[in-house]
């Protein structure tokens, strides 16, 4: 386990020697300490990334050459998958099979962007101009020095969604993982070293968002910030970045609806509603946390969900058979319990779940189902980011669409029905960047990811993810010998 910072291809202690504890959320044991970077470390990392971009080989390599490094990093993750998954589960609490799944996806992300890096070679768009005296072409080039700030819910996967396309594009990067879960992100530095990545191309700074995150956001030598996290921090980053017109992409929160029509197969509805909100302890930005059920199915489906939610096996993520681990830390645990208490104060009914006291230590919240909440209640409106779902009935398709879209967020939405035409109609009506039909949450590296409204700006993954790290340049040539005639008549 690393306890230093990765700057300019070397492992170094933070300038002021500060550290942060690493706490296992299932046992509350402090099992490691990580370095807590400060402004001086941020400056050193930005200088290294700047130098690697301005003077180093990285942006000048062909896409094919960069792809070999990305594939080596994918292999590096694959080769250590079991060990990294174990670290991820101790750090974050999620069940081990989910960590293994995340890490396989992270490796796949590096392989995917290796392919796209190769496709960049020779990519030129000849433009048709109305004026035959000129020819013009458009080319795409790496954007520059980039910063990735990522959250704790999918530690290495969220980092990979940014590091892989940035490196594929030819950018250099400073990665700032969440202070709650930095272990696997730091191991990515070891993997980059083994892959022979040139120095300064990837720098990794563990530490507090309010300290090193803020210093990176304010740094004048940074060209772009790619952020995944909460809305308030995203808003602050956008305001700060506006001062020197930094490129900003934001992946923020959500309160995503799942509309279930009465003709749905009840077993499939149970499976996808449960996966949609209880997977990863509900700490998923796209979690379908508002479920709207067509009235004739509502009582039966609610009974089944309550029955099944009570059967979910909670435990240490390292134990076989665990389906729901602890929440990531004490703050998150207290926040989620506060949300549940407030829901009750505002008139909601807890059909099942709430605080779980089955273990002496750890941050446990049982799968929780809320009903009877008002449409303007916090439980229905605000992101809870835990295993808490709000369920309510609806009467008509129009009402379901209206309720689904009645949110300041627009990250994801899902619909289930046996009627394909209805699914397509509702999918088209959703104001959200990600729409699932007859399922909820499956995520693919090839498909664009990001939100409408206050859920963010820009898209990650797929070719859209690469676009985040490229600038477009036009090169226009005069090919006519005719006098221009503005000065020399
Ligand atoms: P957060 O906003 O508190 O922290 C995210 C990151 O920002 C962390 O690395 C943190 O250290 C850093 N940070 C905090 N303050 C900062 C500052 N002033 N300047 C710079 N960096 C700062 O969010 P979190 O609690 O880690 O994650 C949960 C949130 O992330 C939820 O709202 C969730 O919806 C969202 N999220 C969104 C997506 C998505 O793809 N849209 C994915 C995962 C999580």
Coordinates of C-alpha atoms and ligand atoms in Angstrom, one line a residue:
X1 CA 0.0 0.0 0.0
X2 CA 1.4 3.4 -1.0
X3 CA 1.8 6.2 1.5
X4 CA 3.5 8.8 -0.7
X5 CA 2.6 11.0 -3.6
X6 CA 3.4 10.2 -7.3
X7 CA 4.9 13.3 -8.9
X8 CA 7.1 13.5 -12.0
X9 CA 7.5 9.7 -12.1
X10 CA 8.8 9.5 -8.5
X11 CA 7.2 8.6 -5.1
X12 CA 7.7 11.6 -2.7
X13 CA 6.5 12.5 0.8
X14 CA 4.2 15.6 1.0
X15 CA 6.1 18.8 1.5
X16 CA 4.6 19.3 5.0
X17 CA 4.6 15.6 5.9
X18 CA 0.8 15.5 6.5
X19 CA -1.1 12.2 6.6
X20 CA -4.7 11.0 6.7
X21 CA -6.0 7.7 8.2
X22 CA -7.5 5.0 6.1
X23 CA -10.5 3.4 7.9
X24 CA -12.1 0.1 7.0
X25 CA -15.9 1.0 7.1
X26 CA -16.9 -2.5 8.1
X27 CA -14.7 -2.6 11.2
X28 CA -13.7 1.0 11.8
X29 CA -10.1 -0.2 12.0
X30 CA -7.4 2.3 10.9
X31 CA -5.3 0.0 8.8
X32 CA -3.1 2.5 6.9
X33 CA -2.2 6.1 6.5
X34 CA -1.9 8.0 3.2
X35 CA -0.1 11.2 2.3
X36 CA -2.1 14.4 2.5
X37 CA -0.9 16.7 -0.3
X38 CA -0.9 20.4 0.1
X39 CA -0.6 23.4 -2.2
X40 CA 3.2 23.0 -2.6
X41 CA 2.7 19.4 -3.8
X42 CA -0.1 20.6 -6.1
X43 CA 2.3 23.1 -7.6
X44 CA 5.0 20.5 -8.1
X45 CA 2.6 18.1 -9.8
X46 CA 1.2 20.8 -12.1
X47 CA 4.8 21.9 -13.0
X48 CA 5.7 18.2 -13.8
X49 CA 2.6 17.8 -15.9
X50 CA 3.2 21.1 -17.7
X51 CA 6.7 20.2 -18.5
X52 CA 5.7 16.7 -19.7
X53 CA 3.1 18.3 -22.0
X54 CA 5.1 21.3 -23.2
X55 CA 8.5 19.6 -23.6
X56 CA 8.1 15.9 -23.2
X57 CA 7.4 13.2 -25.8
X58 CA 3.8 12.3 -24.7
X59 CA 1.6 14.6 -26.8
X60 CA 4.0 14.2 -29.8
X61 CA 3.8 10.4 -29.8
X62 CA 1.4 8.8 -32.3
X63 CA -1.8 7.4 -31.0
X64 CA -0.6 3.9 -31.8
X65 CA 2.5 4.5 -29.5
X66 CA 0.3 5.9 -26.7
X67 CA -2.0 2.9 -27.1
X68 CA 0.8 0.5 -26.1
X69 CA 1.2 2.3 -22.7
X70 CA -2.6 2.2 -22.2
X71 CA -2.7 -1.5 -23.0
X72 CA 0.2 -2.1 -20.6
X73 CA -1.8 -0.3 -17.9
X74 CA -4.9 -2.4 -18.6
X75 CA -2.8 -5.5 -18.2
X76 CA -1.2 -4.1 -15.1
X77 CA -4.7 -3.8 -13.5
X78 CA -5.8 -7.2 -14.8
X79 CA -2.6 -8.9 -13.4
X80 CA -3.3 -7.5 -10.0
X81 CA -7.1 -7.7 -10.1
X82 CA -7.6 -9.9 -7.0
X83 CA -5.2 -7.9 -4.9
X84 CA -6.6 -4.5 -6.0
X85 CA -10.2 -5.7 -5.5
X86 CA -9.4 -6.7 -1.9
X87 CA -7.9 -3.2 -1.3
X88 CA -11.0 -1.5 -2.9
X89 CA -13.3 -3.5 -0.6
X90 CA -11.3 -2.7 2.5
X91 CA -11.2 1.0 1.6
X92 CA -14.8 1.4 0.3
X93 CA -16.7 -1.4 2.0
X94 CA -18.4 -2.7 -1.2
X95 CA -18.8 -6.5 -1.6
X96 CA -15.7 -8.1 -3.1
X97 CA -17.4 -9.4 -6.3
X98 CA -18.5 -5.8 -7.0
X99 CA -14.9 -4.6 -6.6
X100 CA -13.7 -7.3 -9.0
X101 CA -16.4 -6.2 -11.4
X102 CA -15.3 -2.5 -11.1
X103 CA -11.6 -3.3 -11.6
X104 CA -12.3 -5.5 -14.7
X105 CA -14.2 -2.5 -16.0
X106 CA -11.3 -0.2 -15.2
X107 CA -8.9 -2.4 -17.1
X108 CA -11.4 -2.5 -20.0
X109 CA -11.6 1.3 -20.0
X110 CA -7.8 1.5 -20.7
X111 CA -8.1 -1.1 -23.5
X112 CA -11.0 0.8 -25.0
X113 CA -9.2 4.1 -25.1
X114 CA -6.1 2.5 -26.5
X115 CA -8.2 1.6 -29.5
X116 CA -9.5 5.2 -29.8
X117 CA -6.0 6.6 -29.4
X118 CA -5.0 4.6 -32.5
X119 CA -8.0 5.9 -34.4
X120 CA -6.8 9.5 -33.8
X121 CA -3.7 8.9 -36.0
X122 CA -4.1 10.6 -39.3
X123 CA -7.6 11.8 -38.3
X124 CA -8.1 14.9 -40.5
X125 CA -11.4 16.3 -41.7
X126 CA -11.2 18.1 -45.0
X127 CA -13.7 20.9 -45.0
X128 CA -15.9 22.0 -48.0
X129 CA -15.6 25.7 -48.2
X130 CA -17.9 27.9 -50.3
X131 CA -14.8 29.9 -51.4
X132 CA -12.7 27.9 -53.8
X133 CA -9.6 30.2 -53.2
X134 CA -9.0 28.3 -49.9
X135 CA -8.8 24.8 -48.6
X136 CA -9.3 24.0 -45.0
X137 CA -9.0 21.0 -42.7
X138 CA -9.9 20.4 -39.1
X139 CA -7.6 18.4 -36.8
X140 CA -7.8 17.5 -33.2
X141 CA -5.0 17.9 -30.7
X142 CA -4.5 17.1 -27.0
X143 CA -6.0 19.8 -24.7
X144 CA -3.0 20.2 -22.3
X145 CA -2.6 19.8 -18.6
X146 CA -5.7 18.2 -17.0
X147 CA -6.8 17.6 -13.5
X148 CA -9.1 14.7 -12.5
X149 CA -11.0 15.0 -9.2
X150 CA -13.0 11.8 -8.4
X151 CA -15.3 10.6 -5.6
X152 CA -15.2 7.5 -3.4
X153 CA -18.0 5.3 -4.7
X154 CA -16.1 3.6 -7.6
X155 CA -12.6 4.7 -6.7
X156 CA -10.4 3.2 -9.4
X157 CA -13.2 3.0 -12.0
X158 CA -14.1 6.7 -11.8
X159 CA -10.3 7.5 -12.0
X160 CA -10.0 5.3 -15.1
X161 CA -12.9 7.0 -16.8
X162 CA -10.8 10.2 -16.8
X163 CA -7.1 9.0 -16.8
X164 CA -7.6 6.6 -19.8
X165 CA -9.2 9.1 -22.3
X166 CA -6.9 11.9 -21.1
X167 CA -3.8 9.8 -21.8
X168 CA -5.2 8.5 -25.0
X169 CA -5.7 12.0 -26.3
X170 CA -2.1 13.0 -25.4
X171 CA -2.9 15.1 -22.4
X172 CA -1.0 15.0 -19.1
X173 CA -2.9 14.6 -15.9
X174 CA -2.9 15.1 -12.1
X175 CA -5.3 12.7 -10.5
X176 CA -6.8 13.6 -7.1
X177 CA -8.7 10.7 -5.6
X178 CA -11.2 11.1 -2.8
X179 CA -9.5 11.3 0.6
X180 CA -11.9 8.5 1.7
X181 CA -10.7 6.0 -0.9
X182 CA -7.2 6.6 -2.4
X183 CA -5.5 3.2 -2.2
X184 CA -6.2 1.8 -5.6
X185 CA -5.8 5.2 -7.3
X186 CA -2.3 5.3 -5.8
X187 CA -1.6 1.8 -7.0
X188 CA -2.4 3.1 -10.5
X189 CA 0.9 5.1 -10.1
X190 CA 2.8 1.8 -9.6
X191 CA 1.1 0.4 -12.6
X192 CA 2.0 3.4 -14.7
X193 CA 5.6 3.1 -13.6
X194 CA 5.7 -0.6 -14.6
X195 CA 4.1 0.4 -17.9
X196 CA 7.0 2.8 -18.5
X197 CA 4.8 5.8 -18.8
X198 CA 7.1 8.9 -19.3
X199 CA 7.6 11.0 -16.2
X200 CA 5.1 13.7 -15.4
X201 CA 2.4 12.3 -17.7
X202 CA 0.4 11.0 -14.8
X203 CA 0.7 12.4 -11.3
X204 CA -1.3 11.2 -8.3
X205 CA -2.0 13.4 -5.3
X206 CA -3.9 11.9 -2.3
X207 CA -5.3 14.5 0.1
X208 CA -8.2 16.6 1.1
X209 CA -10.5 18.2 -1.5
X210 CA -10.6 21.4 0.4
X211 CA -6.8 21.7 0.4
X212 CA -5.1 20.0 -2.5
X213 CA -8.3 19.8 -4.6
X214 CA -8.8 23.5 -4.2
X215 CA -5.1 24.3 -5.0
X216 CA -5.4 22.3 -8.2
X217 CA -8.6 24.0 -9.3
X218 CA -7.1 27.5 -8.6
X219 CA -3.8 26.7 -10.4
X220 CA -3.3 28.9 -13.4
X221 CA -1.2 26.4 -15.3
X222 CA -4.0 23.9 -15.5
X223 CA -6.0 23.8 -18.7
X224 CA -8.9 21.5 -17.7
X225 CA -10.7 20.1 -14.7
X226 CA -12.7 16.9 -15.0
X227 CA -14.7 16.5 -11.9
X228 CA -17.1 13.8 -10.6
X229 CA -18.7 14.4 -7.2
X230 CA -21.3 16.5 -5.5
X231 CA -23.2 19.4 -7.0
X232 CA -22.0 22.1 -4.5
X233 CA -18.4 21.2 -5.1
X234 CA -19.0 21.0 -8.9
X235 CA -20.5 24.5 -8.8
X236 CA -17.6 25.9 -6.9
X237 CA -15.1 24.3 -9.3
X238 CA -17.0 25.8 -12.2
X239 CA -17.0 29.3 -10.7
X240 CA -13.2 29.1 -9.9
X241 CA -12.4 27.7 -13.3
X242 CA -14.3 30.5 -15.0
X243 CA -11.6 33.0 -13.8
X244 CA -9.2 31.8 -16.3
X245 CA -11.6 30.0 -18.7
X246 CA -10.5 26.5 -17.8
X247 CA -12.3 23.7 -19.6
X248 CA -14.6 22.1 -17.2
X249 CA -16.6 18.8 -17.3
X250 CA -18.8 17.8 -14.4
X251 CA -20.5 14.5 -13.5
X252 CA -22.7 15.3 -10.5
X253 CA -25.5 13.8 -8.6
X254 CA -29.0 12.6 -9.5
X255 CA -32.4 11.5 -8.2
X256 CA -33.2 9.2 -11.0
X257 CA -36.7 7.8 -11.6
X258 CA -37.7 4.3 -12.5
X259 CA -41.2 4.1 -14.1
X260 CA -42.7 0.6 -13.8
X261 CA -45.9 -0.2 -15.7
X262 CA -48.5 -2.7 -14.5
X263 CA -47.8 -5.1 -17.4
X264 CA -44.3 -5.7 -16.2
X265 CA -43.1 -9.2 -15.0
X266 CA -43.1 -8.7 -11.2
X267 CA -39.9 -10.8 -10.7
X268 CA -38.0 -8.7 -13.3
X269 CA -39.3 -5.5 -11.7
X270 CA -38.1 -6.7 -8.2
X271 CA -34.7 -7.6 -9.6
X272 CA -34.0 -4.3 -11.4
X273 CA -35.6 -2.1 -8.7
X274 CA -33.4 -3.7 -6.1
X275 CA -30.3 -3.6 -8.2
X276 CA -31.1 0.0 -9.2
X277 CA -30.9 1.2 -5.6
X278 CA -29.2 -1.3 -3.4
X279 CA -26.2 -2.1 -5.6
X280 CA -23.0 -0.5 -4.1
X281 CA -25.1 0.3 -1.0
X282 CA -27.0 2.8 -3.1
X283 CA -24.0 5.0 -3.4
X284 CA -24.4 5.3 -7.1
X285 CA -24.9 8.7 -8.8
X286 CA -27.4 7.1 -11.3
X287 CA -29.2 5.0 -8.7
X288 CA -32.9 4.8 -9.5
X289 CA -34.0 6.2 -6.1
X290 CA -37.5 7.3 -7.1
X291 CA -39.7 4.4 -8.2
X292 CA -43.0 5.1 -9.8
X293 CA -45.3 2.1 -10.1
X294 CA -48.6 2.0 -12.1
X295 CA -51.4 1.8 -9.5
X296 CA -52.8 -1.7 -10.3
X297 CA -49.3 -3.3 -9.6
X298 CA -48.3 -1.0 -6.7
X299 CA -49.6 -2.9 -3.6
X300 CA -48.3 -6.3 -4.8
X301 CA -45.0 -5.0 -5.9
X302 CA -44.4 -3.0 -2.7
X303 CA -45.1 -6.1 -0.6
X304 CA -42.7 -8.2 -2.7
X305 CA -40.0 -5.5 -2.5
X306 CA -40.3 -5.2 1.3
X307 CA -40.2 -9.0 1.6
X308 CA -37.1 -9.2 -0.6
X309 CA -35.3 -6.2 0.8
X310 CA -35.4 -7.8 4.3
X311 CA -33.6 -10.9 2.9
X312 CA -30.6 -9.0 1.6
X313 CA -27.5 -10.3 3.3
X314 CA -25.5 -7.5 5.0
X315 CA -21.9 -8.0 6.1
X316 CA -18.3 -7.3 5.6
X317 CA -17.6 -7.0 1.9
X318 CA -14.8 -9.5 2.2
X319 CA -17.2 -12.3 3.4
X320 CA -18.7 -14.6 0.8
X321 CA -22.4 -14.1 0.2
X322 CA -22.5 -10.4 1.3
X323 CA -24.8 -8.4 -0.9
X324 CA -24.8 -5.1 1.0
X325 CA -21.7 -3.8 2.8
X326 CA -21.3 -0.8 5.1
X327 CA -21.6 2.8 3.9
X328 CA -18.3 4.3 3.0
X329 CA -17.6 6.3 6.1
X330 CA -19.2 7.8 9.3
X331 CA -20.2 11.1 7.7
X332 CA -22.1 9.3 4.9
X333 CA -23.7 7.0 7.4
X334 CA -24.9 9.9 9.5
X335 CA -26.1 11.8 6.5
X336 CA -28.2 8.9 5.3
X337 CA -29.7 8.3 8.7
X338 CA -30.5 12.0 9.0
X339 CA -32.3 11.8 5.6
X340 CA -34.4 8.9 6.8
X341 CA -35.3 10.7 10.1
X342 CA -36.3 13.8 8.1
X343 CA -38.4 11.8 5.7
X344 CA -40.4 10.5 8.7
X345 CA -40.7 14.0 10.2
X346 CA -42.1 15.1 6.8
X347 CA -44.7 12.4 6.8
X348 CA -43.1 9.4 5.0
X349 CA -43.6 5.8 6.1
X350 CA -40.6 3.5 6.5
X351 CA -41.8 0.3 5.0
X352 CA -38.6 -1.5 5.9
X353 CA -34.9 -0.7 6.8
X354 CA -33.2 2.2 8.5
X355 CA -30.4 2.0 11.0
X356 CA -28.9 -1.5 11.3
X357 CA -27.6 -2.6 14.7
X358 CA -26.6 -6.1 13.9
X359 CA -22.9 -5.5 14.1
X360 CA -20.8 -3.8 16.9
X361 CA -18.7 -1.8 14.5
X362 CA -19.1 -0.3 11.1
X363 CA -21.4 2.1 9.2
X364 CA -24.5 0.0 8.5
X365 CA -27.8 1.1 7.0
X366 CA -30.3 -1.6 6.0
X367 CA -32.1 -1.6 2.6
X368 CA -34.7 1.1 3.2
X369 CA -38.0 1.6 1.4
X370 CA -40.0 4.8 2.0
X371 CA -43.6 5.4 1.0
X372 CA -46.2 8.1 1.4
X373 CA -43.7 11.0 0.9
X374 CA -45.0 14.3 -0.4
X375 CA -43.8 15.4 -3.8
X376 CA -42.0 18.4 -2.2
X377 CA -40.4 16.4 0.6
X378 CA -36.6 16.2 0.9
X379 CA -36.8 12.4 0.6
X380 CA -38.4 12.7 -2.9
X381 CA -36.4 15.7 -4.1
X382 CA -32.9 15.4 -2.7
X383 CA -30.1 12.8 -3.5
X384 CA -29.7 10.6 -0.4
X385 CA -26.7 8.5 -1.8
X386 CA -27.4 5.4 0.3
X387 CA -29.7 2.3 0.2
X388 CA -32.9 4.3 0.4
X389 CA -35.6 4.2 -2.2
X390 CA -38.9 6.2 -2.4
X391 CA -41.8 4.4 -4.0
X392 CA -45.2 5.9 -5.1
X393 CA -48.0 4.9 -7.4
X394 CA -49.1 6.7 -10.6
X395 CA -52.3 6.5 -12.7
X396 CA -51.4 7.5 -16.3
X397 CA -48.4 7.5 -18.6
X398 CA -48.5 11.3 -18.7
X399 CA -48.5 11.6 -14.9
X400 CA -45.5 9.2 -14.7
X401 CA -43.5 11.2 -17.2
X402 CA -44.4 14.5 -15.5
X403 CA -43.4 13.2 -12.1
X404 CA -40.2 11.5 -13.5
X405 CA -39.0 14.8 -15.0
X406 CA -40.0 17.0 -12.1
X407 CA -36.5 17.2 -10.7
X408 CA -33.5 19.6 -10.9
X409 CA -31.4 16.6 -11.8
X410 CA -31.3 14.7 -15.1
X411 CA -28.7 12.0 -14.9
X412 CA -30.6 8.8 -15.5
X413 CA -34.1 7.4 -15.8
X414 CA -35.5 3.9 -16.4
X415 CA -38.8 2.4 -17.7
X416 CA -40.2 -1.1 -17.6
X417 CA -43.2 -2.4 -19.5
X418 CA -44.1 -5.3 -21.8
X419 CA -45.1 -2.8 -24.4
X420 CA -42.1 -1.8 -26.4
X421 CA -43.7 1.2 -28.1
X422 CA -44.6 2.6 -24.7
X423 CA -41.1 2.1 -23.5
X424 CA -39.7 4.0 -26.5
X425 CA -42.2 6.8 -26.0
X426 CA -41.4 7.2 -22.3
X427 CA -37.6 6.9 -23.0
X428 CA -37.9 9.8 -25.5
X429 CA -39.9 11.9 -23.0
X430 CA -37.3 11.5 -20.2
X431 CA -35.1 14.6 -19.6
X432 CA -32.0 12.6 -18.7
X433 CA -28.7 11.7 -20.2
X434 CA -28.9 8.0 -19.6
X435 CA -32.1 6.0 -20.1
X436 CA -32.6 2.3 -19.4
X437 CA -35.4 0.2 -20.8
X438 CA -36.5 -2.9 -18.8
X439 CA -33.4 -2.6 -16.6
X440 CA -31.5 -0.1 -14.5
X441 CA -27.7 0.6 -14.1
X442 CA -25.9 -1.5 -16.6
X443 CA -23.0 0.7 -17.9
X444 CA -20.9 0.3 -21.0
X445 CA -17.6 1.9 -21.8
X446 CA -18.8 2.4 -25.4
X447 CA -21.9 4.5 -24.5
X448 CA -22.0 8.2 -23.4
X449 CA -22.4 8.9 -19.7
X450 CA -23.5 12.2 -18.2
X451 CA -26.4 14.3 -17.1
X452 CA -29.0 16.9 -18.2
X453 CA -29.8 19.8 -16.0
X454 CA -27.9 20.0 -12.7
X455 CA -26.5 16.5 -13.1
X456 CA -23.5 17.9 -15.0
X457 CA -21.9 19.2 -18.1
X458 CA -20.3 17.1 -20.8
X459 CA -20.2 13.3 -21.3
X460 CA -17.7 10.7 -20.3
X461 CA -17.1 7.3 -21.9
X462 CA -17.3 6.3 -25.5
X463 CA -15.9 8.7 -28.1
X464 CA -17.5 11.5 -26.1
X465 CA -15.1 10.8 -23.3
X466 CA -12.1 11.3 -25.6
X467 CA -13.6 14.6 -26.9
X468 CA -13.3 16.0 -23.4
X469 CA -9.5 16.0 -23.7
X470 CA -9.1 17.3 -27.3
X471 CA -9.0 20.7 -28.8
X472 CA -10.1 21.3 -32.4
X473 CA -7.9 23.3 -34.8
X474 CA -8.7 24.5 -38.3
X475 CA -5.8 24.9 -40.7
X476 CA -6.8 27.0 -43.8
X477 CA -4.6 27.5 -46.8
X478 CA -4.8 30.1 -49.6
X479 CA -4.5 28.2 -52.9
X480 CA -5.4 30.9 -55.4
X481 CA -2.9 33.3 -57.1
X482 CA -5.6 36.0 -57.6
X483 CA -4.9 39.2 -55.7
X484 CA -6.8 39.6 -52.5
X485 CA -7.4 43.3 -53.2
X486 CA -7.9 44.8 -49.8
X487 CA -4.7 46.8 -49.6
X488 CA -2.9 46.3 -52.9
X489 CA -5.5 47.4 -55.5
Ligands
LIG1 P1 -17.6 15.4 -3.1 O1 -18.0 16.5 -4.0 O2 -17.6 15.7 -1.7 O3 -16.1 15.0 -3.4 C1 -15.7 14.6 -4.7 C2 -14.2 14.9 -4.9 O4 -14.0 16.3 -4.8 C3 -13.3 14.4 -3.8 O5 -12.1 13.9 -4.4 C4 -13.1 15.5 -2.9 O6 -11.8 15.4 -2.2 C5 -13.0 16.7 -3.9 N1 -13.3 18.0 -3.4 C6 -14.1 18.3 -2.3 N2 -14.0 19.7 -2.1 C7 -13.3 20.2 -3.1 C8 -12.9 21.5 -3.4 N3 -13.3 22.6 -2.7 N4 -12.1 21.7 -4.5 C9 -11.7 20.7 -5.2 N5 -12.0 19.4 -4.9 C10 -12.8 19.2 -3.9 O7 -18.4 14.1 -3.5 P2 -18.3 12.7 -2.8 O8 -18.9 12.7 -1.5 O9 -16.9 12.2 -2.9 O10 -19.1 11.8 -3.9 C11 -20.5 11.8 -3.8 C12 -21.1 12.6 -4.9 O11 -20.6 12.3 -6.2 C13 -22.6 12.4 -5.0 O12 -23.3 13.6 -5.1 C14 -22.7 11.6 -6.3 O13 -24.0 11.7 -7.0 C15 -21.6 12.2 -7.1 N6 -21.2 11.2 -8.2 C16 -21.5 11.4 -9.5 C17 -21.1 10.5 -10.4 C18 -21.5 10.7 -11.9 O14 -21.0 10.1 -12.8 N7 -22.4 11.7 -12.2 C19 -20.4 9.4 -10.1 C20 -20.1 9.2 -8.8 C21 -20.5 10.1 -7.8

